[in-house]
């Protein structure tokens, strides 16, 4: 069968510069998700045929990169940079495509195997307060990788049925919530205030009970710069972090 194509997420930057920049949005949704294509399904086999057709493999899905918040920008004497958001939802997920179904066997012929599921690789998200002021409501940062499901093996009423395809591998991406001084102006600290924070950098099989390899991604929450303070980081409500493999 024909394999699904690979999907690669892009790059997104939504940020105010720490000197004089200002961005203000209501509820904000940013997505750099990569989704693999579906493998092709195969049809009905011919009677008394020795040939079988395997379903197409699912494509790989690779998350992109998203940075949102405040960045240092050019050196200026002003220190008025500010980025504000309502509810902030950011996705850099990688989702593998499902494999296709193998062909059904005709009279006295076998069924084809299902196609393998594609791999899912989470991307990278950075919520930054580099020398500027950042505020947001409920903040969700999602960079999980999810594997594609294996295709179903074809039926064979009078022959050997096909085998289901293998589940793909899944690897979580990386998420950073980072507050630090403005570059080259260490006295200008960042500040970030969030209503609540949810992070997911897991590797997931989706609905598959088993199969494939799942690997957790990584996360960093920091308000320091080396050995010095980077500024203030406040989450008024609950914080939930998930990085499962």
PDB file of N, CA and C in Angstrom, residues 11-110:
ATOM      1  N   UNK A  11       7.136  27.101  12.668  1.00  0.00           N
ATOM      2  CA  UNK A  11       7.674  27.926  13.746  1.00  0.00           C
ATOM      3  C   UNK A  11       6.762  29.132  13.961  1.00  0.00           C
ATOM      4  N   UNK A  12       6.492  29.436  15.234  1.00  0.00           N
ATOM      5  CA  UNK A  12       5.629  30.560  15.598  1.00  0.00           C
ATOM      6  C   UNK A  12       6.332  31.390  16.659  1.00  0.00           C
ATOM      7  N   UNK A  13       6.332  32.708  16.477  1.00  0.00           N
ATOM      8  CA  UNK A  13       6.851  33.635  17.476  1.00  0.00           C
ATOM      9  C   UNK A  13       5.817  34.719  17.714  1.00  0.00           C
ATOM     10  N   UNK A  14       5.333  34.821  18.953  1.00  0.00           N
ATOM     11  CA  UNK A  14       4.419  35.894  19.354  1.00  0.00           C
ATOM     12  C   UNK A  14       5.005  36.496  20.620  1.00  0.00           C
ATOM     13  N   UNK A  15       5.644  37.660  20.504  1.00  0.00           N
ATOM     14  CA  UNK A  15       6.383  38.189  21.647  1.00  0.00           C
ATOM     15  C   UNK A  15       6.498  39.699  21.580  1.00  0.00           C
ATOM     16  N   UNK A  16       6.567  40.302  22.752  1.00  0.00           N
ATOM     17  CA  UNK A  16       6.890  41.721  22.900  1.00  0.00           C
ATOM     18  C   UNK A  16       8.359  41.859  23.250  1.00  0.00           C
ATOM     19  N   UNK A  17       9.030  42.875  22.701  1.00  0.00           N
ATOM     20  CA  UNK A  17      10.408  43.135  23.109  1.00  0.00           C
ATOM     21  C   UNK A  17      10.395  43.856  24.462  1.00  0.00           C
ATOM     22  N   UNK A  18      11.420  43.586  25.265  1.00  0.00           N
ATOM     23  CA  UNK A  18      11.423  44.038  26.656  1.00  0.00           C
ATOM     24  C   UNK A  18      11.549  45.553  26.798  1.00  0.00           C
ATOM     25  N   UNK A  19      12.064  46.228  25.776  1.00  0.00           N
ATOM     26  CA  UNK A  19      12.240  47.673  25.887  1.00  0.00           C
ATOM     27  C   UNK A  19      10.946  48.449  25.741  1.00  0.00           C
ATOM     28  N   UNK A  20      10.376  48.428  24.538  1.00  0.00           N
ATOM     29  CA  UNK A  20       9.183  49.236  24.266  1.00  0.00           C
ATOM     30  C   UNK A  20       8.068  48.428  23.619  1.00  0.00           C
ATOM     31  N   UNK A  21       8.255  47.130  23.469  1.00  0.00           N
ATOM     32  CA  UNK A  21       7.251  46.309  22.796  1.00  0.00           C
ATOM     33  C   UNK A  21       6.012  46.095  23.654  1.00  0.00           C
ATOM     34  N   UNK A  22       4.858  45.928  22.982  1.00  0.00           N
ATOM     35  CA  UNK A  22       3.618  45.650  23.696  1.00  0.00           C
ATOM     36  C   UNK A  22       2.712  44.815  22.807  1.00  0.00           C
ATOM     37  N   UNK A  23       2.271  43.670  23.316  1.00  0.00           N
ATOM     38  CA  UNK A  23       1.258  42.867  22.626  1.00  0.00           C
ATOM     39  C   UNK A  23       0.174  42.540  23.640  1.00  0.00           C
ATOM     40  N   UNK A  24      -1.077  42.596  23.216  1.00  0.00           N
ATOM     41  CA  UNK A  24      -2.210  42.308  24.089  1.00  0.00           C
ATOM     42  C   UNK A  24      -3.257  41.550  23.283  1.00  0.00           C
ATOM     43  N   UNK A  25      -3.547  40.337  23.719  1.00  0.00           N
ATOM     44  CA  UNK A  25      -4.515  39.485  23.033  1.00  0.00           C
ATOM     45  C   UNK A  25      -5.534  38.978  24.050  1.00  0.00           C
ATOM     46  N   UNK A  26      -6.719  38.661  23.561  1.00  0.00           N
ATOM     47  CA  UNK A  26      -7.667  37.916  24.371  1.00  0.00           C
ATOM     48  C   UNK A  26      -7.276  36.451  24.369  1.00  0.00           C
ATOM     49  N   UNK A  27      -8.251  35.550  24.388  1.00  0.00           N
ATOM     50  CA  UNK A  27      -7.944  34.124  24.349  1.00  0.00           C
ATOM     51  C   UNK A  27      -7.142  33.816  23.093  1.00  0.00           C
ATOM     52  N   UNK A  28      -6.055  33.054  23.269  1.00  0.00           N
ATOM     53  CA  UNK A  28      -5.070  32.867  22.197  1.00  0.00           C
ATOM     54  C   UNK A  28      -4.788  31.389  21.992  1.00  0.00           C
ATOM     55  N   UNK A  29      -4.845  30.941  20.743  1.00  0.00           N
ATOM     56  CA  UNK A  29      -4.575  29.549  20.367  1.00  0.00           C
ATOM     57  C   UNK A  29      -3.455  29.545  19.338  1.00  0.00           C
ATOM     58  N   UNK A  30      -2.349  28.870  19.660  1.00  0.00           N
ATOM     59  CA  UNK A  30      -1.200  28.776  18.762  1.00  0.00           C
ATOM     60  C   UNK A  30      -0.881  27.299  18.546  1.00  0.00           C
ATOM     61  N   UNK A  31      -0.734  26.885  17.302  1.00  0.00           N
ATOM     62  CA  UNK A  31      -0.470  25.471  17.031  1.00  0.00           C
ATOM     63  C   UNK A  31       0.584  25.317  15.943  1.00  0.00           C
ATOM     64  N   UNK A  32       1.633  24.525  16.262  1.00  0.00           N
ATOM     65  CA  UNK A  32       2.649  24.124  15.293  1.00  0.00           C
ATOM     66  C   UNK A  32       2.715  22.599  15.274  1.00  0.00           C
ATOM     67  N   UNK A  33       1.546  21.998  15.150  1.00  0.00           N
ATOM     68  CA  UNK A  33       1.420  20.541  15.170  1.00  0.00           C
ATOM     69  C   UNK A  33       1.819  19.944  13.823  1.00  0.00           C
ATOM     70  N   UNK A  34       2.516  18.810  13.872  1.00  0.00           N
ATOM     71  CA  UNK A  34       2.815  18.035  12.672  1.00  0.00           C
ATOM     72  C   UNK A  34       2.046  16.729  12.711  1.00  0.00           C
ATOM     73  N   UNK A  35       1.293  16.418  11.656  1.00  0.00           N
ATOM     74  CA  UNK A  35       0.451  15.223  11.620  1.00  0.00           C
ATOM     75  C   UNK A  35       0.813  14.373  10.413  1.00  0.00           C
ATOM     76  N   UNK A  36       1.169  13.123  10.659  1.00  0.00           N
ATOM     77  CA  UNK A  36       1.487  12.206   9.570  1.00  0.00           C
ATOM     78  C   UNK A  36       0.242  11.781   8.823  1.00  0.00           C
ATOM     79  N   UNK A  37       0.403  11.508   7.533  1.00  0.00           N
ATOM     80  CA  UNK A  37      -0.719  11.070   6.705  1.00  0.00           C
ATOM     81  C   UNK A  37      -1.090   9.620   6.965  1.00  0.00           C
ATOM     82  N   UNK A  38      -2.296   9.257   6.578  1.00  0.00           N
ATOM     83  CA  UNK A  38      -2.786   7.887   6.739  1.00  0.00           C
ATOM     84  C   UNK A  38      -2.230   6.986   5.643  1.00  0.00           C
ATOM     85  N   UNK A  39      -1.870   5.755   6.029  1.00  0.00           N
ATOM     86  CA  UNK A  39      -1.505   4.770   5.025  1.00  0.00           C
ATOM     87  C   UNK A  39      -2.731   4.303   4.263  1.00  0.00           C
ATOM     88  N   UNK A  40      -2.541   3.901   3.019  1.00  0.00           N
ATOM     89  CA  UNK A  40      -3.685   3.522   2.187  1.00  0.00           C
ATOM     90  C   UNK A  40      -4.232   2.156   2.592  1.00  0.00           C
ATOM     91  N   UNK A  41      -5.553   2.023   2.493  1.00  0.00           N
ATOM     92  CA  UNK A  41      -6.214   0.726   2.685  1.00  0.00           C
ATOM     93  C   UNK A  41      -6.161  -0.062   1.378  1.00  0.00           C
ATOM     94  N   UNK A  42      -6.093  -1.384   1.521  1.00  0.00           N
ATOM     95  CA  UNK A  42      -6.099  -2.251   0.349  1.00  0.00           C
ATOM     96  C   UNK A  42      -7.493  -2.856   0.186  1.00  0.00           C
ATOM     97  N   UNK A  43      -7.791  -3.331  -0.992  1.00  0.00           N
ATOM     98  CA  UNK A  43      -9.142  -3.799  -1.287  1.00  0.00           C
ATOM     99  C   UNK A  43      -9.309  -5.290  -1.136  1.00  0.00           C
ATOM    100  N   UNK A  44     -10.102  -5.859  -2.039  1.00  0.00           N
ATOM    101  CA  UNK A  44     -10.431  -7.280  -2.012  1.00  0.00           C
ATOM    102  C   UNK A  44      -9.411  -8.060  -2.837  1.00  0.00           C
ATOM    103  N   UNK A  45      -8.934  -9.173  -2.272  1.00  0.00           N
ATOM    104  CA  UNK A  45      -8.000 -10.020  -3.012  1.00  0.00           C
ATOM    105  C   UNK A  45      -8.699 -10.861  -4.066  1.00  0.00           C
ATOM    106  N   UNK A  46      -7.907 -11.381  -5.002  1.00  0.00           N
ATOM    107  CA  UNK A  46      -8.444 -12.226  -6.063  1.00  0.00           C
ATOM    108  C   UNK A  46      -8.548 -13.673  -5.612  1.00  0.00           C
ATOM    109  N   UNK A  47      -9.517 -14.433  -6.145  1.00  0.00           N
ATOM    110  CA  UNK A  47      -9.615 -15.854  -5.788  1.00  0.00           C
ATOM    111  C   UNK A  47      -8.347 -16.608  -6.173  1.00  0.00           C
ATOM    112  N   UNK A  48      -7.971 -17.560  -5.328  1.00  0.00           N
ATOM    113  CA  UNK A  48      -6.833 -18.445  -5.585  1.00  0.00           C
ATOM    114  C   UNK A  48      -5.547 -17.675  -5.879  1.00  0.00           C
ATOM    115  N   UNK A  49      -5.416 -16.515  -5.269  1.00  0.00           N
ATOM    116  CA  UNK A  49      -4.235 -15.693  -5.512  1.00  0.00           C
ATOM    117  C   UNK A  49      -3.214 -15.906  -4.406  1.00  0.00           C
ATOM    118  N   UNK A  50      -1.938 -16.035  -4.794  1.00  0.00           N
ATOM    119  CA  UNK A  50      -0.872 -16.157  -3.805  1.00  0.00           C
ATOM    120  C   UNK A  50      -0.396 -14.780  -3.325  1.00  0.00           C
ATOM    121  N   UNK A  51      -0.713 -13.755  -4.057  1.00  0.00           N
ATOM    122  CA  UNK A  51      -0.258 -12.420  -3.685  1.00  0.00           C
ATOM    123  C   UNK A  51      -1.181 -11.774  -2.663  1.00  0.00           C
ATOM    124  N   UNK A  52      -0.583 -11.116  -1.682  1.00  0.00           N
ATOM    125  CA  UNK A  52      -1.348 -10.363  -0.697  1.00  0.00           C
ATOM    126  C   UNK A  52      -0.800  -8.940  -0.666  1.00  0.00           C
ATOM    127  N   UNK A  53      -1.640  -8.011  -0.266  1.00  0.00           N
ATOM    128  CA  UNK A  53      -1.250  -6.605  -0.269  1.00  0.00           C
ATOM    129  C   UNK A  53      -1.315  -6.051   1.142  1.00  0.00           C
ATOM    130  N   UNK A  54      -0.163  -5.574   1.622  1.00  0.00           N
ATOM    131  CA  UNK A  54      -0.080  -4.958   2.953  1.00  0.00           C
ATOM    132  C   UNK A  54      -0.573  -3.518   2.892  1.00  0.00           C
ATOM    133  N   UNK A  55      -1.271  -3.097   3.925  1.00  0.00           N
ATOM    134  CA  UNK A  55      -1.719  -1.716   3.996  1.00  0.00           C
ATOM    135  C   UNK A  55      -0.535  -0.756   4.040  1.00  0.00           C
ATOM    136  N   UNK A  56      -0.755   0.467   3.603  1.00  0.00           N
ATOM    137  CA  UNK A  56       0.310   1.454   3.611  1.00  0.00           C
ATOM    138  C   UNK A  56       0.689   1.872   5.021  1.00  0.00           C
ATOM    139  N   UNK A  57       1.960   2.182   5.225  1.00  0.00           N
ATOM    140  CA  UNK A  57       2.426   2.656   6.534  1.00  0.00           C
ATOM    141  C   UNK A  57       1.961   4.086   6.779  1.00  0.00           C
ATOM    142  N   UNK A  58       1.687   4.412   8.042  1.00  0.00           N
ATOM    143  CA  UNK A  58       1.342   5.780   8.396  1.00  0.00           C
ATOM    144  C   UNK A  58       2.567   6.678   8.359  1.00  0.00           C
ATOM    145  N   UNK A  59       2.370   7.941   8.038  1.00  0.00           N
ATOM    146  CA  UNK A  59       3.477   8.896   8.021  1.00  0.00           C
ATOM    147  C   UNK A  59       3.863   9.350   9.416  1.00  0.00           C
ATOM    148  N   UNK A  60       5.039   9.923   9.544  1.00  0.00           N
ATOM    149  CA  UNK A  60       5.523  10.443  10.826  1.00  0.00           C
ATOM    150  C   UNK A  60       5.017  11.868  11.045  1.00  0.00           C
ATOM    151  N   UNK A  61       4.744  12.188  12.309  1.00  0.00           N
ATOM    152  CA  UNK A  61       4.327  13.536  12.668  1.00  0.00           C
ATOM    153  C   UNK A  61       5.343  14.166  13.605  1.00  0.00           C
ATOM    154  N   UNK A  62       5.828  15.363  13.278  1.00  0.00           N
ATOM    155  CA  UNK A  62       6.897  16.023  14.037  1.00  0.00           C
ATOM    156  C   UNK A  62       6.435  17.428  14.409  1.00  0.00           C
ATOM    157  N   UNK A  63       6.360  17.694  15.702  1.00  0.00           N
ATOM    158  CA  UNK A  63       5.934  19.003  16.160  1.00  0.00           C
ATOM    159  C   UNK A  63       6.954  20.084  15.834  1.00  0.00           C
ATOM    160  N   UNK A  64       6.501  21.315  15.720  1.00  0.00           N
ATOM    161  CA  UNK A  64       7.371  22.439  15.407  1.00  0.00           C
ATOM    162  C   UNK A  64       7.847  23.170  16.652  1.00  0.00           C
ATOM    163  N   UNK A  65       8.009  24.498  16.535  1.00  0.00           N
ATOM    164  CA  UNK A  65       8.540  25.321  17.629  1.00  0.00           C
ATOM    165  C   UNK A  65       7.650  26.542  17.820  1.00  0.00           C
ATOM    166  N   UNK A  66       7.296  26.817  19.074  1.00  0.00           N
ATOM    167  CA  UNK A  66       6.504  28.000  19.406  1.00  0.00           C
ATOM    168  C   UNK A  66       7.176  28.738  20.553  1.00  0.00           C
ATOM    169  N   UNK A  67       7.401  30.033  20.373  1.00  0.00           N
ATOM    170  CA  UNK A  67       7.856  30.893  21.469  1.00  0.00           C
ATOM    171  C   UNK A  67       6.848  32.017  21.633  1.00  0.00           C
ATOM    172  N   UNK A  68       6.475  32.262  22.874  1.00  0.00           N
ATOM    173  CA  UNK A  68       5.474  33.277  23.163  1.00  0.00           C
ATOM    174  C   UNK A  68       5.838  33.971  24.471  1.00  0.00           C
ATOM    175  N   UNK A  69       5.561  35.271  24.575  1.00  0.00           N
ATOM    176  CA  UNK A  69       5.851  36.008  25.804  1.00  0.00           C
ATOM    177  C   UNK A  69       6.631  37.270  25.532  1.00  0.00           C
ATOM    178  N   UNK A  70       7.731  37.472  26.271  1.00  0.00           N
ATOM    179  CA  UNK A  70       8.595  38.645  26.123  1.00  0.00           C
ATOM    180  C   UNK A  70      10.011  38.200  25.792  1.00  0.00           C
ATOM    181  N   UNK A  71      10.656  38.923  24.864  1.00  0.00           N
ATOM    182  CA  UNK A  71      12.039  38.653  24.484  1.00  0.00           C
ATOM    183  C   UNK A  71      12.864  39.922  24.705  1.00  0.00           C
ATOM    184  N   UNK A  72      14.183  39.778  24.777  1.00  0.00           N
ATOM    185  CA  UNK A  72      15.041  40.907  25.134  1.00  0.00           C
ATOM    186  C   UNK A  72      14.999  42.026  24.104  1.00  0.00           C
ATOM    187  N   UNK A  73      15.123  41.704  22.835  1.00  0.00           N
ATOM    188  CA  UNK A  73      15.145  42.730  21.799  1.00  0.00           C
ATOM    189  C   UNK A  73      16.418  43.562  21.848  1.00  0.00           C
ATOM    190  N   UNK A  74      16.434  44.628  21.069  1.00  0.00           N
ATOM    191  CA  UNK A  74      17.595  45.510  21.017  1.00  0.00           C
ATOM    192  C   UNK A  74      17.756  46.266  22.342  1.00  0.00           C
ATOM    193  N   UNK A  75      18.988  46.643  22.645  1.00  0.00           N
ATOM    194  CA  UNK A  75      19.264  47.385  23.877  1.00  0.00           C
ATOM    195  C   UNK A  75      18.681  48.788  23.768  1.00  0.00           C
ATOM    196  N   UNK A  76      17.848  49.148  24.735  1.00  0.00           N
ATOM    197  CA  UNK A  76      17.245  50.486  24.801  1.00  0.00           C
ATOM    198  C   UNK A  76      17.257  50.950  26.249  1.00  0.00           C
ATOM    199  N   UNK A  77      17.054  52.234  26.453  1.00  0.00           N
ATOM    200  CA  UNK A  77      16.956  52.749  27.826  1.00  0.00           C
ATOM    201  C   UNK A  77      15.577  52.489  28.424  1.00  0.00           C
ATOM    202  N   UNK A  78      14.568  52.293  27.577  1.00  0.00           N
ATOM    203  CA  UNK A  78      13.236  52.025  28.087  1.00  0.00           C
ATOM    204  C   UNK A  78      13.139  50.597  28.617  1.00  0.00           C
ATOM    205  N   UNK A  79      12.194  50.405  29.543  1.00  0.00           N
ATOM    206  CA  UNK A  79      11.975  49.078  30.127  1.00  0.00           C
ATOM    207  C   UNK A  79      10.482  48.868  30.316  1.00  0.00           C
ATOM    208  N   UNK A  80       9.729  49.024  29.215  1.00  0.00           N
ATOM    209  CA  UNK A  80       8.276  49.002  29.299  1.00  0.00           C
ATOM    210  C   UNK A  80       7.639  47.833  28.556  1.00  0.00           C
ATOM    211  N   UNK A  81       8.423  46.859  28.144  1.00  0.00           N
ATOM    212  CA  UNK A  81       7.882  45.750  27.362  1.00  0.00           C
ATOM    213  C   UNK A  81       6.867  44.931  28.135  1.00  0.00           C
ATOM    214  N   UNK A  82       5.746  44.569  27.458  1.00  0.00           N
ATOM    215  CA  UNK A  82       4.685  43.827  28.137  1.00  0.00           C
ATOM    216  C   UNK A  82       3.918  42.982  27.134  1.00  0.00           C
ATOM    217  N   UNK A  83       3.611  41.742  27.520  1.00  0.00           N
ATOM    218  CA  UNK A  83       2.783  40.839  26.717  1.00  0.00           C
ATOM    219  C   UNK A  83       1.669  40.307  27.599  1.00  0.00           C
ATOM    220  N   UNK A  84       0.434  40.453  27.154  1.00  0.00           N
ATOM    221  CA  UNK A  84      -0.697  39.970  27.950  1.00  0.00           C
ATOM    222  C   UNK A  84      -1.621  39.133  27.077  1.00  0.00           C
ATOM    223  N   UNK A  85      -2.187  38.096  27.682  1.00  0.00           N
ATOM    224  CA  UNK A  85      -3.054  37.159  26.974  1.00  0.00           C
ATOM    225  C   UNK A  85      -4.224  36.802  27.891  1.00  0.00           C
ATOM    226  N   UNK A  86      -5.337  36.431  27.263  1.00  0.00           N
ATOM    227  CA  UNK A  86      -6.409  35.807  28.017  1.00  0.00           C
ATOM    228  C   UNK A  86      -6.030  34.359  28.276  1.00  0.00           C
ATOM    229  N   UNK A  87      -6.926  33.448  27.995  1.00  0.00           N
ATOM    230  CA  UNK A  87      -6.570  32.027  28.058  1.00  0.00           C
ATOM    231  C   UNK A  87      -5.555  31.743  26.961  1.00  0.00           C
ATOM    232  N   UNK A  88      -4.455  31.071  27.324  1.00  0.00           N
ATOM    233  CA  UNK A  88      -3.364  30.824  26.375  1.00  0.00           C
ATOM    234  C   UNK A  88      -3.199  29.324  26.167  1.00  0.00           C
ATOM    235  N   UNK A  89      -3.398  28.883  24.923  1.00  0.00           N
ATOM    236  CA  UNK A  89      -3.295  27.455  24.578  1.00  0.00           C
ATOM    237  C   UNK A  89      -2.273  27.299  23.464  1.00  0.00           C
ATOM    238  N   UNK A  90      -1.214  26.546  23.733  1.00  0.00           N
ATOM    239  CA  UNK A  90      -0.109  26.396  22.785  1.00  0.00           C
ATOM    240  C   UNK A  90       0.127  24.912  22.526  1.00  0.00           C
ATOM    241  N   UNK A  91       0.231  24.556  21.245  1.00  0.00           N
ATOM    242  CA  UNK A  91       0.432  23.155  20.856  1.00  0.00           C
ATOM    243  C   UNK A  91       1.610  23.049  19.895  1.00  0.00           C
ATOM    244  N   UNK A  92       2.502  22.092  20.190  1.00  0.00           N
ATOM    245  CA  UNK A  92       3.578  21.712  19.274  1.00  0.00           C
ATOM    246  C   UNK A  92       3.671  20.188  19.292  1.00  0.00           C
ATOM    247  N   UNK A  93       2.542  19.561  19.016  1.00  0.00           N
ATOM    248  CA  UNK A  93       2.446  18.110  19.098  1.00  0.00           C
ATOM    249  C   UNK A  93       2.877  17.460  17.788  1.00  0.00           C
ATOM    250  N   UNK A  94       3.304  16.201  17.890  1.00  0.00           N
ATOM    251  CA  UNK A  94       3.612  15.384  16.723  1.00  0.00           C
ATOM    252  C   UNK A  94       2.757  14.136  16.763  1.00  0.00           C
ATOM    253  N   UNK A  95       1.948  13.921  15.735  1.00  0.00           N
ATOM    254  CA  UNK A  95       0.976  12.823  15.730  1.00  0.00           C
ATOM    255  C   UNK A  95       1.225  11.947  14.510  1.00  0.00           C
ATOM    256  N   UNK A  96       1.604  10.702  14.757  1.00  0.00           N
ATOM    257  CA  UNK A  96       1.846   9.770  13.661  1.00  0.00           C
ATOM    258  C   UNK A  96       0.555   9.348  12.993  1.00  0.00           C
ATOM    259  N   UNK A  97       0.618   9.097  11.702  1.00  0.00           N
ATOM    260  CA  UNK A  97      -0.556   8.632  10.956  1.00  0.00           C
ATOM    261  C   UNK A  97      -0.809   7.149  11.172  1.00  0.00           C
ATOM    262  N   UNK A  98      -2.059   6.749  11.057  1.00  0.00           N
ATOM    263  CA  UNK A  98      -2.421   5.336  11.201  1.00  0.00           C
ATOM    264  C   UNK A  98      -2.066   4.557   9.941  1.00  0.00           C
ATOM    265  N   UNK A  99      -1.703   3.288  10.151  1.00  0.00           N
ATOM    266  CA  UNK A  99      -1.447   2.410   9.016  1.00  0.00           C
ATOM    267  C   UNK A  99      -2.738   1.986   8.340  1.00  0.00           C
ATOM    268  N   UNK A 100      -2.633   1.604   7.081  1.00  0.00           N
ATOM    269  CA  UNK A 100      -3.796   1.191   6.305  1.00  0.00           C
ATOM    270  C   UNK A 100      -4.152  -0.278   6.535  1.00  0.00           C
ATOM    271  N   UNK A 101      -5.359  -0.635   6.152  1.00  0.00           N
ATOM    272  CA  UNK A 101      -5.861  -2.006   6.292  1.00  0.00           C
ATOM    273  C   UNK A 101      -5.311  -2.893   5.178  1.00  0.00           C
ATOM    274  N   UNK A 102      -4.921  -4.116   5.550  1.00  0.00           N
ATOM    275  CA  UNK A 102      -4.484  -5.076   4.538  1.00  0.00           C
ATOM    276  C   UNK A 102      -5.645  -5.577   3.710  1.00  0.00           C
ATOM    277  N   UNK A 103      -5.333  -6.135   2.535  1.00  0.00           N
ATOM    278  CA  UNK A 103      -6.418  -6.600   1.663  1.00  0.00           C
ATOM    279  C   UNK A 103      -7.112  -7.824   2.247  1.00  0.00           C
ATOM    280  N   UNK A 104      -8.402  -7.945   1.972  1.00  0.00           N
ATOM    281  CA  UNK A 104      -9.146  -9.150   2.339  1.00  0.00           C
ATOM    282  C   UNK A 104      -8.842 -10.241   1.327  1.00  0.00           C
ATOM    283  N   UNK A 105      -8.663 -11.462   1.820  1.00  0.00           N
ATOM    284  CA  UNK A 105      -8.372 -12.569   0.928  1.00  0.00           C
ATOM    285  C   UNK A 105      -9.594 -13.008   0.140  1.00  0.00           C
ATOM    286  N   UNK A 106      -9.374 -13.356  -1.109  1.00  0.00           N
ATOM    287  CA  UNK A 106     -10.442 -13.941  -1.913  1.00  0.00           C
ATOM    288  C   UNK A 106     -10.587 -15.430  -1.583  1.00  0.00           C
ATOM    289  N   UNK A 107     -11.317 -16.153  -2.406  1.00  0.00           N
ATOM    290  CA  UNK A 107     -11.522 -17.578  -2.173  1.00  0.00           C
ATOM    291  C   UNK A 107     -10.179 -18.312  -2.191  1.00  0.00           C
ATOM    292  N   UNK A 108      -9.888 -19.014  -1.083  1.00  0.00           N
ATOM    293  CA  UNK A 108      -8.649 -19.779  -0.911  1.00  0.00           C
ATOM    294  C   UNK A 108      -7.390 -18.913  -1.079  1.00  0.00           C
ATOM    295  N   UNK A 109      -7.473 -17.682  -0.633  1.00  0.00           N
ATOM    296  CA  UNK A 109      -6.288 -16.825  -0.608  1.00  0.00           C
ATOM    297  C   UNK A 109      -6.237 -16.089   0.728  1.00  0.00           C
ATOM    298  N   UNK A 110      -5.055 -15.613   1.082  1.00  0.00           N
ATOM    299  CA  UNK A 110      -4.811 -15.047   2.400  1.00  0.00           C
ATOM    300  C   UNK A 110      -5.097 -13.543   2.442  1.00  0.00           C
TER     301      UNK A 110
END
